[in-house]
Amino acid sequence: DAGITQSPRHKVTETGTPVTLRCHQTENHRYMYWYRQDPGHGLRLIHYSYGVKDTDKGEVSDGYSVSRSKTEDFLLTLESATSSQTSVYFCAISESSGNEKLFFGSGTQLSVL
Amino acid sequence: KNEVEQSPQNLTAQEGEFITINCSYSVGISALHWLQQHPGGGIVSLFMLSSGKKKHGRLIATINIQEKHSSLHITASHPRDSAVYICAVVSSGSRLTFGEGTQLTVNP
């Protein structure tokens, strides 16, 4: 199994509070992704990174920011959480872009009350 | 209309049956992924293919680029195959678009 760890696994927070989710990999893969999974939707890309300090927006990036200061860590921050951001968040990694095998973290269940 | 459509949305089978899950897409792609999401939520990659067919154990994935269609087959299905199966396509700019998934339940 690929070495990819998400933390926390579960979080409950209140509307308006900042939240940071962490994705840590030990595979030295260049690409890292944050997705959210909601009923009635496929996985949707929030942000992705193609290298240290190199990030770009996905299709549902509003209200989220990311940072990648080291190859192994990719942080997702909700600056001011809203109830619409209640979701399951998945981190994924790949050696290069989408034409390489993807490895997923175990997911983070986030509830914003 | 979604760029990636999976059918059926839900599938119930008896142990031992041959299973087919379909994925149709509407954009030009460079590759297609099949993923499996376990009841506990974890997601694993089953196949990545850009042409033809791939086989791994009881799983077979095929793709027809001209018809914009892929199928995932499971032979001799088993209750442990119960999971959500997700198709994802890689289109321009290496963008990944995911289907909503097919919930498979295999009864003993």
Tab-separated table of C-alpha atoms in Angstrom:
chain	number	residue	atom	x	y	z
A	1	ASP	CA	0.000	0.000	0.000
A	2	ALA	CA	1.142	3.509	-0.814
A	3	GLY	CA	2.229	5.551	2.180
A	4	ILE	CA	-0.412	8.240	2.342
A	5	THR	CA	-1.948	9.457	5.574
A	6	GLN	CA	-4.739	11.930	6.165
A	7	SER	CA	-5.382	13.671	9.451
A	8	PRO	CA	-7.651	14.046	11.217
A	9	ARG	CA	-9.917	11.154	10.211
A	10	HIS	CA	-12.965	12.835	11.692
A	11	LYS	CA	-13.663	16.419	12.672
A	12	VAL	CA	-16.682	18.314	13.884
A	13	THR	CA	-16.460	22.079	13.864
A	14	GLU	CA	-18.655	25.138	13.975
A	15	THR	CA	-19.554	27.509	11.175
A	16	GLY	CA	-17.029	30.300	10.818
A	17	THR	CA	-14.059	28.498	12.329
A	18	PRO	CA	-10.881	27.756	10.375
A	19	VAL	CA	-10.060	24.125	9.672
A	20	THR	CA	-6.891	22.549	8.290
A	21	LEU	CA	-6.688	19.030	6.915
A	22	ARG	CA	-3.329	17.392	6.376
A	23	CYS	CA	-2.174	14.904	3.770
A	24	HIS	CA	1.211	13.281	4.273
A	25	GLN	CA	2.929	10.952	1.786
A	26	THR	CA	6.073	8.886	1.974
A	27	GLU	CA	6.178	7.986	-1.754
A	28	ASN	CA	7.918	11.131	-3.024
A	29	HIS	CA	5.162	11.517	-5.647
A	30	ARG	CA	5.081	14.840	-7.434
A	31	TYR	CA	1.319	15.272	-7.739
A	32	MET	CA	-1.035	15.632	-4.797
A	33	TYR	CA	-4.773	16.261	-4.940
A	34	TRP	CA	-7.613	17.191	-2.628
A	35	TYR	CA	-11.101	15.931	-3.517
A	36	ARG	CA	-14.441	16.112	-1.816
A	37	GLN	CA	-17.089	13.403	-2.058
A	38	ASP	CA	-20.768	14.190	-1.656
A	39	PRO	CA	-23.931	12.154	-2.313
A	40	GLY	CA	-25.125	12.589	-5.885
A	41	HIS	CA	-21.725	13.739	-7.088
A	42	GLY	CA	-18.589	12.011	-8.173
A	43	LEU	CA	-15.348	12.960	-6.520
A	44	ARG	CA	-14.715	16.620	-7.248
A	45	LEU	CA	-11.311	18.257	-7.353
A	46	ILE	CA	-10.732	21.117	-4.927
A	47	HIS	CA	-7.061	21.906	-5.486
A	48	TYR	CA	-4.016	20.072	-6.647
A	49	SER	CA	-0.248	20.463	-6.498
A	50	TYR	CA	2.374	19.540	-9.068
A	51	GLY	CA	5.374	20.338	-6.895
A	52	VAL	CA	6.566	22.237	-3.853
A	53	LYS	CA	4.866	25.632	-3.811
A	54	ASP	CA	3.148	24.799	-7.133
A	55	THR	CA	-0.608	24.542	-6.760
A	56	ASP	CA	-3.666	25.162	-8.884
A	57	LYS	CA	-7.420	25.330	-8.465
A	58	GLY	CA	-9.866	22.572	-9.208
A	59	GLU	CA	-13.557	22.748	-10.045
A	60	VAL	CA	-14.790	23.478	-6.496
A	61	SER	CA	-12.023	25.641	-5.029
A	62	ASP	CA	-14.116	28.501	-3.591
A	63	GLY	CA	-13.695	28.721	0.191
A	64	TYR	CA	-10.576	26.548	0.208
A	65	SER	CA	-6.857	27.241	0.115
A	66	VAL	CA	-3.881	24.901	0.010
A	67	SER	CA	-0.191	24.923	0.725
A	68	ARG	CA	2.659	22.623	-0.118
A	69	SER	CA	5.913	23.651	1.522
A	70	LYS	CA	7.413	20.156	1.414
A	71	THR	CA	7.075	17.332	-1.098
A	72	GLU	CA	5.467	15.087	1.494
A	73	ASP	CA	2.814	17.425	2.905
A	74	PHE	CA	-0.238	19.000	1.283
A	75	LEU	CA	-2.508	21.044	3.522
A	76	LEU	CA	-6.114	21.983	2.815
A	77	THR	CA	-7.503	24.961	4.738
A	78	LEU	CA	-11.082	26.092	5.101
A	79	GLU	CA	-10.597	29.701	6.142
A	80	SER	CA	-14.114	30.059	7.551
A	81	ALA	CA	-16.011	26.785	7.462
A	82	THR	CA	-19.599	26.703	6.212
A	83	SER	CA	-22.223	23.978	6.436
A	84	SER	CA	-21.918	23.415	2.667
A	85	GLN	CA	-18.370	22.223	3.302
A	86	THR	CA	-19.613	19.266	5.314
A	87	SER	CA	-18.249	16.405	3.249
A	88	VAL	CA	-15.771	13.573	3.060
A	89	TYR	CA	-12.381	14.814	1.914
A	90	PHE	CA	-9.885	12.593	0.133
A	91	CYS	CA	-6.259	13.228	-0.613
A	92	ALA	CA	-4.677	11.435	-3.560
A	93	ILE	CA	-1.186	11.215	-4.995
A	94	SER	CA	0.340	10.187	-8.303
A	95	GLU	CA	3.823	10.122	-9.766
A	96	SER	CA	2.847	12.385	-12.609
A	97	SER	CA	-0.463	13.728	-13.889
A	98	GLY	CA	-3.728	11.816	-14.363
A	99	ASN	CA	-2.142	9.247	-16.662
A	100	GLU	CA	-0.476	7.510	-13.748
A	101	LYS	CA	-1.974	5.283	-11.084
A	102	LEU	CA	-3.692	7.136	-8.259
A	103	PHE	CA	-3.302	6.349	-4.573
A	104	PHE	CA	-5.869	7.624	-2.091
A	105	GLY	CA	-5.795	8.425	1.580
A	106	SER	CA	-8.436	7.005	3.911
A	107	GLY	CA	-10.533	10.159	3.886
A	108	THR	CA	-11.560	12.777	6.441
A	109	GLN	CA	-15.173	13.103	7.501
A	110	LEU	CA	-15.774	16.801	8.207
A	111	SER	CA	-18.982	18.046	9.752
A	112	VAL	CA	-19.618	21.790	9.972
A	113	LEU	CA	-22.465	22.595	12.357
B	1	LYS	CA	-25.465	15.767	-18.712
B	2	ASN	CA	-22.462	14.530	-16.788
B	3	GLU	CA	-19.270	13.982	-18.727
B	4	VAL	CA	-18.996	10.526	-17.163
B	5	GLU	CA	-22.023	8.293	-16.788
B	6	GLN	CA	-21.993	4.954	-15.040
B	7	SER	CA	-24.614	2.228	-15.236
B	8	PRO	CA	-26.218	0.735	-13.383
B	9	GLN	CA	-26.224	2.966	-10.302
B	10	ASN	CA	-27.007	-0.018	-8.108
B	11	LEU	CA	-26.477	-3.688	-8.785
B	12	THR	CA	-27.352	-6.707	-6.666
B	13	ALA	CA	-26.043	-10.124	-7.625
B	14	GLN	CA	-25.808	-13.626	-6.239
B	15	GLU	CA	-22.445	-15.098	-5.414
B	16	GLY	CA	-20.868	-16.658	-8.480
B	17	GLU	CA	-22.592	-14.426	-11.014
B	18	PHE	CA	-20.776	-12.572	-13.791
B	19	ILE	CA	-20.947	-8.811	-13.220
B	20	THR	CA	-20.663	-5.982	-15.737
B	21	ILE	CA	-20.458	-2.293	-14.846
B	22	ASN	CA	-20.468	0.256	-17.635
B	23	CYS	CA	-18.904	3.675	-18.037
B	24	SER	CA	-19.670	6.069	-20.887
B	25	TYR	CA	-18.029	9.435	-21.387
B	26	SER	CA	-18.539	12.359	-23.699
B	27	VAL	CA	-15.088	13.936	-23.965
B	28	GLY	CA	-11.855	12.937	-25.589
B	29	ILE	CA	-9.653	11.135	-23.112
B	30	SER	CA	-6.095	9.936	-22.781
B	31	ALA	CA	-6.801	7.318	-20.099
B	32	LEU	CA	-9.514	5.871	-17.906
B	33	HIS	CA	-9.331	4.679	-14.309
B	34	TRP	CA	-11.435	2.116	-12.496
B	35	LEU	CA	-11.470	2.518	-8.724
B	36	GLN	CA	-13.017	0.524	-5.899
B	37	GLN	CA	-14.380	2.153	-2.762
B	38	HIS	CA	-14.741	-0.218	0.158
B	39	PRO	CA	-17.664	-0.050	2.591
B	40	GLY	CA	-15.284	1.553	5.095
B	41	GLY	CA	-14.651	4.378	2.630
B	42	GLY	CA	-11.134	3.643	1.415
B	43	ILE	CA	-10.497	3.990	-2.339
B	44	VAL	CA	-8.101	1.802	-4.282
B	45	SER	CA	-7.097	1.891	-7.919
B	46	LEU	CA	-8.032	-1.231	-9.871
B	47	PHE	CA	-7.008	-0.364	-13.404
B	48	MET	CA	-5.745	2.426	-15.570
B	49	LEU	CA	-6.133	1.837	-19.290
B	50	SER	CA	-5.992	3.769	-22.529
B	51	SER	CA	-6.815	0.978	-24.984
B	52	GLY	CA	-7.812	-2.641	-25.209
B	53	LYS	CA	-8.206	-4.796	-22.142
B	54	LYS	CA	-6.549	-5.446	-18.803
B	55	LYS	CA	-7.050	-8.368	-16.439
B	56	HIS	CA	-6.207	-8.814	-12.790
B	57	GLY	CA	-7.455	-11.939	-11.089
B	58	ARG	CA	-11.240	-12.074	-11.505
B	59	LEU	CA	-11.434	-8.488	-12.724
B	60	ILE	CA	-11.335	-7.479	-16.385
B	61	ALA	CA	-11.496	-3.936	-17.718
B	62	THR	CA	-12.066	-3.067	-21.360
B	63	ILE	CA	-12.184	0.207	-23.212
B	64	ASN	CA	-13.413	1.218	-26.659
B	65	ILE	CA	-12.031	4.670	-27.401
B	66	GLN	CA	-14.073	5.124	-30.589
B	67	GLU	CA	-17.340	4.379	-28.789
B	68	LYS	CA	-16.291	6.296	-25.663
B	69	HIS	CA	-17.162	3.354	-23.463
B	70	SER	CA	-15.509	1.153	-20.873
B	71	SER	CA	-16.679	-1.881	-18.955
B	72	LEU	CA	-15.550	-3.509	-15.761
B	73	HIS	CA	-16.305	-7.222	-15.471
B	74	ILE	CA	-16.124	-9.385	-12.376
B	75	THR	CA	-16.142	-13.137	-12.919
B	76	ALA	CA	-17.330	-15.557	-10.224
B	77	SER	CA	-18.464	-12.703	-7.978
B	78	HIS	CA	-18.044	-13.003	-4.225
B	79	PRO	CA	-19.565	-11.096	-1.296
B	80	ARG	CA	-16.183	-9.477	-0.675
B	81	ASP	CA	-16.565	-7.779	-4.076
B	82	SER	CA	-19.375	-5.686	-2.579
B	83	ALA	CA	-18.226	-2.084	-2.929
B	84	VAL	CA	-18.729	1.073	-4.953
B	85	TYR	CA	-16.946	0.984	-8.309
B	86	ILE	CA	-15.929	4.337	-9.747
B	87	CYS	CA	-14.916	5.235	-13.274
B	88	ALA	CA	-12.744	8.307	-13.881
B	89	VAL	CA	-11.528	9.721	-17.192
B	90	VAL	CA	-8.425	11.765	-17.929
B	91	SER	CA	-9.210	14.509	-20.420
B	92	SER	CA	-7.427	17.601	-21.686
B	93	GLY	CA	-4.896	19.143	-19.341
B	94	SER	CA	-4.748	15.840	-17.464
B	95	ARG	CA	-8.054	16.719	-15.838
B	96	LEU	CA	-9.753	13.855	-13.989
B	97	THR	CA	-13.541	13.606	-14.051
B	98	PHE	CA	-15.230	10.991	-11.915
B	99	GLY	CA	-18.481	9.136	-12.357
B	100	GLU	CA	-20.882	8.899	-9.426
B	101	GLY	CA	-20.118	5.257	-8.900
B	102	THR	CA	-21.950	1.932	-9.049
B	103	GLN	CA	-22.953	0.326	-5.756
B	104	LEU	CA	-22.454	-3.439	-6.076
B	105	THR	CA	-23.876	-5.862	-3.532
B	106	VAL	CA	-23.084	-9.550	-3.876
B	107	ASN	CA	-25.227	-11.800	-1.723
B	108	PRO	CA	-24.029	-15.215	-0.545
